[in-house]
Structures are given as C-alpha cells and as structure tokens.
C-alpha cells in the first residue's frame, strides 16, 4: 500500500546562547531532529529536541520515525488512532513520538485552516507569563543574566543543586524583585536539608520548587510536600499520563513537556487531568526551536505556569513562530502550530 505521507528528517544542532549547567549535566548544544510530514502538497513541521541525558539521539529518533507504518495512517483526522499506534510501535522514544505528533497536528491544523489554540477553543492571550531560565553559574554570572533580562521577563527559573545555591538566589535579589522559580533537577539528597533550603527560599520571593529530590525517593518527596511552605512540582518524577496518579500526594503539581509526554495530544490530557486531580501545572520545554515551542504555546492557556523560553536560549533558531509578548510566549494566528521556517538558520 502506498503511503499518502512523505516523511523527511534532518538532524540539527541547537547552539545555546549560554552554557547550560544543571545539577547533574552541562552542555553548550542540544541535538534536535527536524521533521517534515508532507501530504497533498502541504507540510507539517515537527521536532524532537533531545538533551543527551534523556537517552534519545537524532539517530534513534530518525530510526523510530523511518519505521512508522505510514500507509496505515490514511485518515488524517483519525489522530487518536494514529498517535496511539505511533506510541505502540516501541516503548520510550518520547521525543521522536512528539516530533510526529507535532508534525501531524501542524499538518491537520493547516488542512483545517486554523491554529490549534483556536481549534481547542483557547484564548491565546490567557497564556501564563514565561520564566527565563538561568543555569548553574557563578553568582557574578547569575547577576549579569538577571540584570540583562529582568525587564523582559516576569519570572526567572534558577537551576539549583550546585555548590552556591543561596549565593545564586542572592545574586538575583541584588538586582531585582522578579519572582524566582527553582529547579533542583533531583540535585538535593537529604530531605531535612531540602526542607531548610525551601524554608529559606520561601522568604526570598520564590514561587515553587521543581524536583528537589531524586524521583524514586517517593516517601521523602511526600514528606517534603506535606511540610513545604512552597509548592513542590514533579518534572523527572512525572513524565507521562501513567505517572499522574502517583504524583498525587507526592507533589503539589507537575511539569508537562511535549518532549517527555509524546506531544500535544498527551500534553493536553495531562494538563486537564492534573487539574481534575487537584495538581497545579506548569507547561515546560527543553532547549528547542520555535517549532516545538510554538506547538507547546498552543496549550499554554491550560497551564498555571509557563516555562517556554527554550527557543530564546537558542542562538540559531531555524523557525519563526510564537513570540514573547508582555512576558508570555504567545503563538501566531497562522494555521497549525503557527511556526514557519526562517530566522537565524534556514531550513532545507
Ligand atoms: Mg525541570
């Protein structure tokens, strides 16, 4: 059976504006795989952004996508069946699956002539303001980054879990009163020490703490969440829909990212289901191009917080799409995901 779809992939290396150091990794680039899904002369764009510590590579994502049984996906409106079939092809591969999900949504939105925020009935101007992420740096560098960005952004996300956590927070506070969100990336190990740190942070304009302890320390996370004066959010500890039930009681909320939950379809379900279960939500991202960011931005009005600065941290974004407007990443009104090739590095 001939496939109605043509799928093309191209590895692309995102160059980061600043070295990105987390509690357990450091890098200056992020590998990504750009995807084009074409049918009837219309192209849907997708992307798999793959920070190396998550285990996927452009080669693995490409191999996964090239093996998809595209001839089966004859009805482009059958997204539930198509994306369930894609997910069932192999375990893991969440970024590769997200790339296909984004490209299919982009193609379908274009076929329908509407952006996804309109198809979903969302008001794009109700997107929460995004944070600007500052990795683990010496306090002097943190101070410079805060100074350079506090007028454009309504919040900072500070990566802690390094040797100078408190000095990094103080460095921001030297410069501005901008709210700070903290992401420890599982970097603290002692629950009592973690609680003391969170109590200290609570007096310094911090809004919440993301993944303070390793994700498998569920009893300690529940203990911490019961006592913390700040909301505790799961990132590494809640990846897909199947993890959501276990997040209740363990955390106050979850971080939803297209690259870890296989794309727009599951991200939307996660955001809505989390709310039903009484969990707060943040829509986050990896360092990724304006392709994946524009896709995520379609869902931003469903989240309590947004952390969608991924494309702003990239020096060679090959797409133009959602932009920073009054502190929020707001999608365009173009159909589909609202991103087009262009910008710092041309696609194709
Ligand atoms: Mg995180």
CSV table of C-alpha atoms and ligand atoms in Angstrom, one decimal:
chain,number,residue,atom,x,y,z
A,1,UNK,CA,0.0,0.0,0.0
A,2,UNK,CA,1.4,3.4,-1.0
A,3,UNK,CA,1.8,5.9,1.8
A,4,UNK,CA,-0.2,9.1,1.5
A,5,UNK,CA,2.5,10.7,3.6
A,6,UNK,CA,6.1,11.6,2.9
A,7,UNK,CA,8.3,12.0,6.0
A,8,UNK,CA,11.6,13.7,5.9
A,9,UNK,CA,14.0,14.1,8.9
A,10,UNK,CA,17.1,16.3,9.3
A,11,UNK,CA,19.4,16.4,12.3
A,12,UNK,CA,20.2,19.9,13.6
A,13,UNK,CA,22.4,21.1,16.4
A,14,UNK,CA,21.0,23.9,18.6
A,15,UNK,CA,23.7,26.3,19.7
A,16,UNK,CA,22.9,27.6,23.2
A,17,UNK,CA,23.5,31.3,23.9
A,18,UNK,CA,24.9,30.4,27.4
A,19,UNK,CA,26.4,27.2,28.7
A,20,UNK,CA,23.5,25.3,30.3
A,21,UNK,CA,24.6,23.6,33.5
A,22,UNK,CA,22.2,21.6,35.7
A,23,UNK,CA,22.7,19.7,38.9
A,24,UNK,CA,24.0,16.7,37.0
A,25,UNK,CA,25.0,17.8,33.5
A,26,UNK,CA,26.4,20.7,31.4
A,27,UNK,CA,26.3,21.5,27.7
A,28,UNK,CA,26.5,24.2,25.1
A,29,UNK,CA,24.4,22.4,22.4
A,30,UNK,CA,21.2,20.4,22.2
A,31,UNK,CA,20.8,17.8,19.4
A,32,UNK,CA,17.4,18.0,17.7
A,33,UNK,CA,15.8,16.3,14.7
A,34,UNK,CA,13.6,18.4,12.4
A,35,UNK,CA,10.7,16.6,10.8
A,36,UNK,CA,8.6,17.4,7.7
A,37,UNK,CA,5.4,15.4,7.2
A,38,UNK,CA,4.0,16.1,3.7
A,39,UNK,CA,0.7,15.2,2.1
A,40,UNK,CA,-1.2,16.8,-0.8
A,41,UNK,CA,1.5,19.5,-1.1
A,42,UNK,CA,1.0,20.6,2.5
A,43,UNK,CA,3.9,20.3,5.0
A,44,UNK,CA,3.5,19.8,8.8
A,45,UNK,CA,6.6,20.6,10.8
A,46,UNK,CA,7.8,18.8,13.9
A,47,UNK,CA,10.8,18.5,16.1
A,48,UNK,CA,12.4,16.1,18.5
A,49,UNK,CA,14.7,18.0,20.9
A,50,UNK,CA,16.9,15.6,22.8
A,51,UNK,CA,19.1,16.7,25.8
A,52,UNK,CA,21.6,13.8,25.9
A,53,UNK,CA,20.9,12.8,29.5
A,54,UNK,CA,17.4,11.7,28.4
A,55,UNK,CA,18.8,8.9,26.2
A,56,UNK,CA,17.4,9.7,22.7
A,57,UNK,CA,19.6,10.8,19.8
A,58,UNK,CA,18.9,12.1,16.3
A,59,UNK,CA,19.9,8.6,15.1
A,60,UNK,CA,17.5,6.8,17.4
A,61,UNK,CA,14.7,9.3,16.7
A,62,UNK,CA,15.3,9.0,12.9
A,63,UNK,CA,15.2,5.2,13.0
A,64,UNK,CA,12.0,5.2,15.0
A,65,UNK,CA,10.3,7.6,12.6
A,66,UNK,CA,11.5,5.9,9.5
A,67,UNK,CA,10.0,2.6,10.7
A,68,UNK,CA,6.5,4.1,11.3
A,69,UNK,CA,3.8,2.3,9.2
A,70,UNK,CA,2.7,5.5,7.4
A,71,UNK,CA,0.4,3.7,4.9
A,72,UNK,CA,-1.9,2.8,7.8
A,73,UNK,CA,-2.4,6.4,8.7
A,74,UNK,CA,-4.7,7.1,5.8
A,75,UNK,CA,-7.3,9.2,7.6
A,76,UNK,CA,-5.5,12.4,8.8
A,77,UNK,CA,-8.4,13.2,11.1
A,78,UNK,CA,-8.0,9.9,13.0
A,79,UNK,CA,-5.4,11.4,15.3
A,80,UNK,CA,-6.4,9.3,18.3
A,81,UNK,CA,-5.9,6.1,16.4
A,82,UNK,CA,-2.8,7.3,14.6
A,83,UNK,CA,-1.0,8.6,17.7
A,84,UNK,CA,-1.9,5.5,19.7
A,85,UNK,CA,-0.4,3.4,17.0
A,86,UNK,CA,2.7,5.5,16.9
A,87,UNK,CA,3.1,5.2,20.7
A,88,UNK,CA,2.6,1.4,20.5
A,89,UNK,CA,5.5,0.9,18.0
A,90,UNK,CA,8.1,0.8,20.7
A,91,UNK,CA,8.5,1.9,24.3
A,92,UNK,CA,10.3,5.2,25.1
A,93,UNK,CA,11.3,7.3,22.1
A,94,UNK,CA,9.1,10.1,23.6
A,95,UNK,CA,10.8,13.0,21.7
A,96,UNK,CA,10.6,11.1,18.4
A,97,UNK,CA,6.9,10.5,19.1
A,98,UNK,CA,6.5,14.1,19.9
A,99,UNK,CA,8.1,15.1,16.6
A,100,UNK,CA,5.5,13.1,14.7
A,101,UNK,CA,2.6,14.3,16.9
A,102,UNK,CA,3.6,18.0,16.4
A,103,UNK,CA,4.1,17.5,12.6
A,104,UNK,CA,0.7,15.7,12.3
A,105,UNK,CA,-1.0,18.5,14.3
A,106,UNK,CA,0.7,21.1,12.2
A,107,UNK,CA,-0.4,19.4,9.0
A,108,UNK,CA,-4.0,18.9,10.2
A,109,UNK,CA,-4.3,22.5,11.5
A,110,UNK,CA,-3.2,23.7,8.1
A,111,UNK,CA,-5.7,21.5,6.4
A,112,UNK,CA,-8.4,22.9,8.6
A,113,UNK,CA,-7.1,26.4,8.1
A,114,UNK,CA,-6.9,27.2,11.9
A,115,UNK,CA,-4.3,27.4,14.6
A,116,UNK,CA,-4.6,24.8,17.4
A,117,UNK,CA,-5.4,27.3,20.1
A,118,UNK,CA,-8.5,28.2,18.0
A,119,UNK,CA,-9.4,24.6,17.3
A,120,UNK,CA,-9.2,23.9,21.0
A,121,UNK,CA,-11.2,26.9,21.9
A,122,UNK,CA,-8.5,28.6,23.9
A,123,UNK,CA,-7.7,32.3,24.3
A,124,UNK,CA,-4.1,32.6,23.4
A,125,UNK,CA,-3.8,35.8,25.4
A,126,UNK,CA,-4.5,33.9,28.6
A,127,UNK,CA,-1.2,32.2,28.5
A,128,UNK,CA,0.7,32.5,31.8
A,129,UNK,CA,3.9,34.6,31.7
A,130,UNK,CA,7.0,32.5,31.0
A,131,UNK,CA,10.1,32.3,33.1
A,132,UNK,CA,13.6,32.9,31.8
A,133,UNK,CA,15.9,30.0,32.8
A,134,UNK,CA,19.3,30.6,34.4
A,135,UNK,CA,21.5,27.5,34.7
A,136,UNK,CA,24.0,26.9,37.4
A,137,UNK,CA,26.6,29.6,37.2
A,138,UNK,CA,28.9,31.6,39.5
A,139,UNK,CA,26.9,34.2,41.3
A,140,UNK,CA,28.5,37.1,39.3
A,141,UNK,CA,27.2,35.5,36.0
A,142,UNK,CA,23.8,35.0,37.6
A,143,UNK,CA,23.8,38.6,38.5
A,144,UNK,CA,24.7,39.6,34.9
A,145,UNK,CA,21.9,37.4,33.4
A,146,UNK,CA,19.4,38.7,35.9
A,147,UNK,CA,20.4,42.3,35.1
A,148,UNK,CA,20.2,41.7,31.3
A,149,UNK,CA,16.8,40.0,31.4
A,150,UNK,CA,14.7,41.2,34.3
A,151,UNK,CA,12.9,43.9,32.3
A,152,UNK,CA,11.8,41.4,29.6
A,153,UNK,CA,10.7,38.5,31.8
A,154,UNK,CA,8.2,38.3,34.6
A,155,UNK,CA,10.0,35.4,36.4
A,156,UNK,CA,13.3,33.6,36.5
A,157,UNK,CA,13.8,29.9,36.7
A,158,UNK,CA,17.0,29.2,38.6
A,159,UNK,CA,18.7,25.8,38.3
A,160,UNK,CA,19.9,24.9,41.8
A,161,UNK,CA,21.6,21.8,43.2
A,162,UNK,CA,25.1,23.2,42.7
A,163,UNK,CA,27.6,24.4,45.3
A,164,UNK,CA,26.4,28.0,45.5
A,165,UNK,CA,22.6,27.8,45.6
A,166,UNK,CA,22.0,30.5,48.1
A,167,UNK,CA,24.5,32.9,46.6
A,168,UNK,CA,22.8,32.4,43.2
A,169,UNK,CA,19.4,33.4,44.7
A,170,UNK,CA,21.0,36.4,46.4
A,171,UNK,CA,22.7,37.4,43.1
A,172,UNK,CA,19.2,37.8,41.5
A,173,UNK,CA,17.8,39.6,44.6
A,174,UNK,CA,20.7,42.1,44.4
A,175,UNK,CA,19.4,43.1,41.0
A,176,UNK,CA,15.6,42.9,41.1
A,177,UNK,CA,12.5,41.6,42.9
A,178,UNK,CA,11.4,39.4,39.9
A,179,UNK,CA,9.8,36.2,41.2
A,180,UNK,CA,12.1,33.2,41.1
A,181,UNK,CA,11.2,29.6,40.4
A,182,UNK,CA,13.6,27.0,41.5
A,183,UNK,CA,14.5,23.7,39.7
A,184,UNK,CA,16.8,21.4,41.5
A,185,UNK,CA,16.8,18.6,38.9
A,186,UNK,CA,16.9,15.9,41.6
A,187,UNK,CA,20.1,17.5,42.9
A,188,UNK,CA,19.4,17.5,46.7
A,189,UNK,CA,19.7,14.3,48.6
A,190,UNK,CA,18.8,15.0,52.2
A,191,UNK,CA,15.1,15.7,52.9
A,192,UNK,CA,15.7,17.7,56.1
A,193,UNK,CA,18.3,19.8,54.4
A,194,UNK,CA,16.0,20.3,51.5
A,195,UNK,CA,13.2,21.5,53.8
A,196,UNK,CA,15.6,24.0,55.4
A,197,UNK,CA,16.6,25.3,51.9
A,198,UNK,CA,12.9,25.6,50.8
A,199,UNK,CA,12.1,27.5,54.0
A,200,UNK,CA,15.0,29.9,53.3
A,201,UNK,CA,13.8,30.3,49.7
A,202,UNK,CA,10.2,31.0,50.8
A,203,UNK,CA,11.4,34.2,52.3
A,204,UNK,CA,13.1,35.4,49.1
A,205,UNK,CA,10.3,35.6,46.6
A,206,UNK,CA,10.4,32.1,45.3
A,207,UNK,CA,7.2,30.7,43.8
A,208,UNK,CA,7.8,27.0,43.8
A,209,UNK,CA,10.5,24.3,43.7
A,210,UNK,CA,10.8,21.7,41.0
A,211,UNK,CA,12.1,18.2,41.6
A,212,UNK,CA,14.1,18.9,44.8
A,213,UNK,CA,14.9,15.2,45.4
A,214,UNK,CA,15.5,12.2,43.2
A,215,UNK,CA,12.3,10.9,41.6
A,216,UNK,CA,12.5,7.5,43.2
A,217,UNK,CA,12.5,8.9,46.7
A,218,UNK,CA,8.8,8.9,46.8
A,219,UNK,CA,8.4,8.7,50.6
A,220,UNK,CA,10.8,11.6,51.1
A,221,UNK,CA,9.1,13.6,48.5
A,222,UNK,CA,5.7,13.1,50.1
A,223,UNK,CA,7.2,14.0,53.5
A,224,UNK,CA,8.7,17.2,52.0
A,225,UNK,CA,5.5,18.1,50.1
A,226,UNK,CA,3.5,17.8,53.3
A,227,UNK,CA,5.7,20.3,55.1
A,228,UNK,CA,7.0,22.6,52.4
A,229,UNK,CA,5.9,26.3,52.5
A,230,UNK,CA,6.3,26.4,48.7
A,231,UNK,CA,4.6,24.2,46.1
A,232,UNK,CA,6.7,21.2,45.1
A,233,UNK,CA,6.5,20.2,41.4
A,234,UNK,CA,7.4,17.0,39.7
A,235,UNK,CA,9.3,17.1,36.4
A,236,UNK,CA,11.5,14.0,36.2
A,237,UNK,CA,9.0,12.3,38.6
A,238,UNK,CA,6.0,12.7,36.3
A,239,UNK,CA,6.6,12.1,32.6
A,240,UNK,CA,3.5,10.6,31.1
A,241,UNK,CA,-0.2,10.1,31.8
A,242,UNK,CA,0.6,6.7,33.5
A,243,UNK,CA,2.7,8.6,36.1
A,244,UNK,CA,0.0,11.1,37.0
A,245,UNK,CA,-1.9,9.1,39.7
A,246,UNK,CA,1.3,8.5,41.6
A,247,UNK,CA,2.1,12.2,41.6
A,248,UNK,CA,-0.9,12.9,43.9
A,249,UNK,CA,0.2,13.2,47.5
A,250,UNK,CA,3.9,13.2,46.4
A,251,UNK,CA,3.8,16.6,44.8
A,252,UNK,CA,1.7,19.7,44.6
A,253,UNK,CA,1.9,19.9,40.8
A,254,UNK,CA,3.6,18.6,37.7
A,255,UNK,CA,5.6,19.9,34.8
A,256,UNK,CA,4.3,18.9,31.4
A,257,UNK,CA,6.7,18.9,28.4
A,258,UNK,CA,5.9,17.8,24.9
A,259,UNK,CA,9.3,16.0,24.5
A,260,UNK,CA,8.7,13.7,27.5
A,261,UNK,CA,5.0,13.0,27.1
A,262,UNK,CA,5.0,12.3,23.3
A,263,UNK,CA,3.5,15.6,22.1
A,264,UNK,CA,0.4,17.8,22.1
A,265,UNK,CA,-2.2,15.1,22.4
A,266,UNK,CA,-1.0,13.6,25.7
A,267,UNK,CA,0.2,17.0,27.0
A,268,UNK,CA,-3.4,18.3,26.7
A,269,UNK,CA,-4.8,15.3,28.5
A,270,UNK,CA,-2.1,15.6,31.2
A,271,UNK,CA,-2.9,19.3,31.8
A,272,UNK,CA,-6.6,18.7,32.1
A,273,UNK,CA,-6.4,15.5,34.1
A,274,UNK,CA,-3.9,17.1,36.6
A,275,UNK,CA,-6.3,19.9,37.3
A,276,UNK,CA,-9.1,17.3,38.0
A,277,UNK,CA,-6.8,15.6,40.5
A,278,UNK,CA,-6.0,18.8,42.3
A,279,UNK,CA,-2.5,19.2,40.9
A,280,UNK,CA,-1.1,22.5,39.7
A,281,UNK,CA,0.6,22.5,36.3
A,282,UNK,CA,3.5,24.1,34.5
A,283,UNK,CA,3.9,23.8,30.8
A,284,UNK,CA,7.7,23.5,30.2
A,285,UNK,CA,10.1,22.7,27.4
A,286,UNK,CA,13.7,21.6,26.6
A,287,UNK,CA,16.0,23.9,24.7
A,288,UNK,CA,14.2,23.6,21.4
A,289,UNK,CA,13.4,25.6,18.2
A,290,UNK,CA,10.4,27.8,17.7
A,291,UNK,CA,8.8,24.8,16.0
A,292,UNK,CA,8.2,22.8,19.2
A,293,UNK,CA,7.8,26.0,21.3
A,294,UNK,CA,5.1,27.2,19.0
A,295,UNK,CA,3.3,23.9,19.3
A,296,UNK,CA,3.5,24.0,23.2
A,297,UNK,CA,2.4,27.6,23.2
A,298,UNK,CA,-1.0,26.5,21.7
A,299,UNK,CA,-1.7,24.8,25.1
A,300,UNK,CA,-0.3,27.4,27.4
A,301,UNK,CA,-3.7,28.8,28.5
A,302,UNK,CA,-4.4,25.3,30.1
A,303,UNK,CA,-1.4,25.7,32.5
A,304,UNK,CA,-1.0,27.6,35.7
A,305,UNK,CA,2.6,28.5,34.9
A,306,UNK,CA,4.7,28.5,31.7
A,307,UNK,CA,8.4,27.9,31.2
A,308,UNK,CA,8.6,28.2,27.4
A,309,UNK,CA,11.8,30.1,26.9
A,310,UNK,CA,13.6,27.2,25.1
A,311,UNK,CA,13.9,29.0,21.8
A,312,UNK,CA,15.0,32.2,23.4
A,313,UNK,CA,18.0,30.3,24.8
A,314,UNK,CA,19.0,29.1,21.3
A,315,UNK,CA,21.3,31.2,19.1
A,316,UNK,CA,20.4,29.5,15.7
A,317,UNK,CA,16.6,29.0,15.8
A,318,UNK,CA,15.7,27.9,12.3
A,319,UNK,CA,11.9,28.7,12.8
A,320,UNK,CA,9.9,31.8,13.3
A,321,UNK,CA,6.7,31.4,15.4
A,322,UNK,CA,5.4,32.2,18.9
A,323,UNK,CA,7.0,35.3,20.4
A,324,UNK,CA,7.5,36.9,23.8
A,325,UNK,CA,4.7,39.4,24.3
A,326,UNK,CA,4.3,41.3,27.6
A,327,UNK,CA,6.2,38.4,29.3
A,328,UNK,CA,4.2,35.5,27.8
A,329,UNK,CA,5.1,33.3,24.8
A,330,UNK,CA,2.1,33.8,22.5
A,331,UNK,CA,1.5,31.8,19.4
A,332,UNK,CA,0.8,33.4,16.0
A,333,UNK,CA,-2.5,33.1,14.3
A,334,UNK,CA,-1.1,31.0,11.4
A,335,UNK,CA,-2.8,27.7,10.9
A,336,UNK,CA,-1.4,24.6,12.6
A,337,UNK,CA,1.3,25.2,15.2
A,338,UNK,CA,1.9,28.6,13.8
A,339,UNK,CA,5.7,28.3,13.0
A,340,UNK,CA,7.4,28.7,9.7
A,341,UNK,CA,10.9,28.1,8.6
A,342,UNK,CA,13.1,31.2,8.6
A,343,UNK,CA,15.1,33.1,11.1
A,344,UNK,CA,18.7,32.6,12.2
A,345,UNK,CA,19.3,29.4,10.1
A,346,UNK,CA,17.2,28.5,7.1
A,347,UNK,CA,15.6,25.0,7.0
A,348,UNK,CA,16.0,23.0,3.8
B,1,LIG,MG1,12.9,20.6,35.4
